[in-house]
Short mmCIF file of C-alpha atoms in Angstrom, two decimals:
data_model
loop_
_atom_site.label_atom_id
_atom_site.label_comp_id
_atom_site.label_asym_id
_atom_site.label_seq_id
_atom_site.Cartn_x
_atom_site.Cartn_y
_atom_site.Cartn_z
CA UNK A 1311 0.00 0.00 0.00
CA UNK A 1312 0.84 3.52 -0.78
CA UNK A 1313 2.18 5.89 2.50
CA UNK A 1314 -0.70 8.72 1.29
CA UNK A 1315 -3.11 5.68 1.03
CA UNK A 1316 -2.04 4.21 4.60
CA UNK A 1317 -2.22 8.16 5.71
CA UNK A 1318 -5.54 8.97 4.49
CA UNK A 1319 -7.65 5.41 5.97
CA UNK A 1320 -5.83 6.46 9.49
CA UNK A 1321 -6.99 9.94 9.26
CA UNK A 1322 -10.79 8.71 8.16
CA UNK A 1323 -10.80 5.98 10.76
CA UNK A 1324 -9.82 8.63 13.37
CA UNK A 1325 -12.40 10.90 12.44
CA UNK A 1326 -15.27 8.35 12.10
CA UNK A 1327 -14.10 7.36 15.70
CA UNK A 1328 -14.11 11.19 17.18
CA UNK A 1329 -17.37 12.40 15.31
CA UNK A 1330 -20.40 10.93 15.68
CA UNK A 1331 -22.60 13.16 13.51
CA UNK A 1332 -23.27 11.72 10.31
CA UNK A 1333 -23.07 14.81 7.88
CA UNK A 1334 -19.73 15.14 9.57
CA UNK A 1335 -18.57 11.68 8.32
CA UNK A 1336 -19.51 11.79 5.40
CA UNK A 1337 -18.60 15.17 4.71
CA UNK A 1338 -14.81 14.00 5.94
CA UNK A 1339 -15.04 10.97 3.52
CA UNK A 1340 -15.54 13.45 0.41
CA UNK A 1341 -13.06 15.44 1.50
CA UNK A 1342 -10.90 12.56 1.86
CA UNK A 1343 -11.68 10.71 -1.07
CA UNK A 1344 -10.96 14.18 -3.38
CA UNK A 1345 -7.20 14.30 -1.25
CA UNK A 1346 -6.67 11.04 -2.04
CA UNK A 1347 -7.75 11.43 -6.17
CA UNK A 1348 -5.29 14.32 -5.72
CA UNK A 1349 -2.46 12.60 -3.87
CA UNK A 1350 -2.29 10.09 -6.96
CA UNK A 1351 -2.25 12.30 -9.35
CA UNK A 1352 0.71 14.10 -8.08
CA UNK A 1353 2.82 10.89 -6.80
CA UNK A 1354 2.07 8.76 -9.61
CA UNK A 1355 4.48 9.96 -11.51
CA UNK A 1356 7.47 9.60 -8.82
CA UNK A 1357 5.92 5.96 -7.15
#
């Protein structure tokens, strides 16, 4: 696996864990999900 990859789950699974509120959640998993699109686009090319 990928460092962002392993980066990005922790930081989801720790928010999931300290928020509750489900607008949060998902709001953190779109944000996380566009990060991550982003993160592969810009390490592809040196991975």
């Amino acid at each position: 696996m990928r460092p962002a990859m392993i980066f990005l789950l922790t930081f989801l699974l720790a928010s999931c864990n300290l928020v509750d509120n489900k607008d949060m959640i998902a709001r953190v998993d779109s944000v996380s999900y566009h990060l991550n699109k982003t993160a592969e686009v810009f390490l592809t090319p040196w991975l």
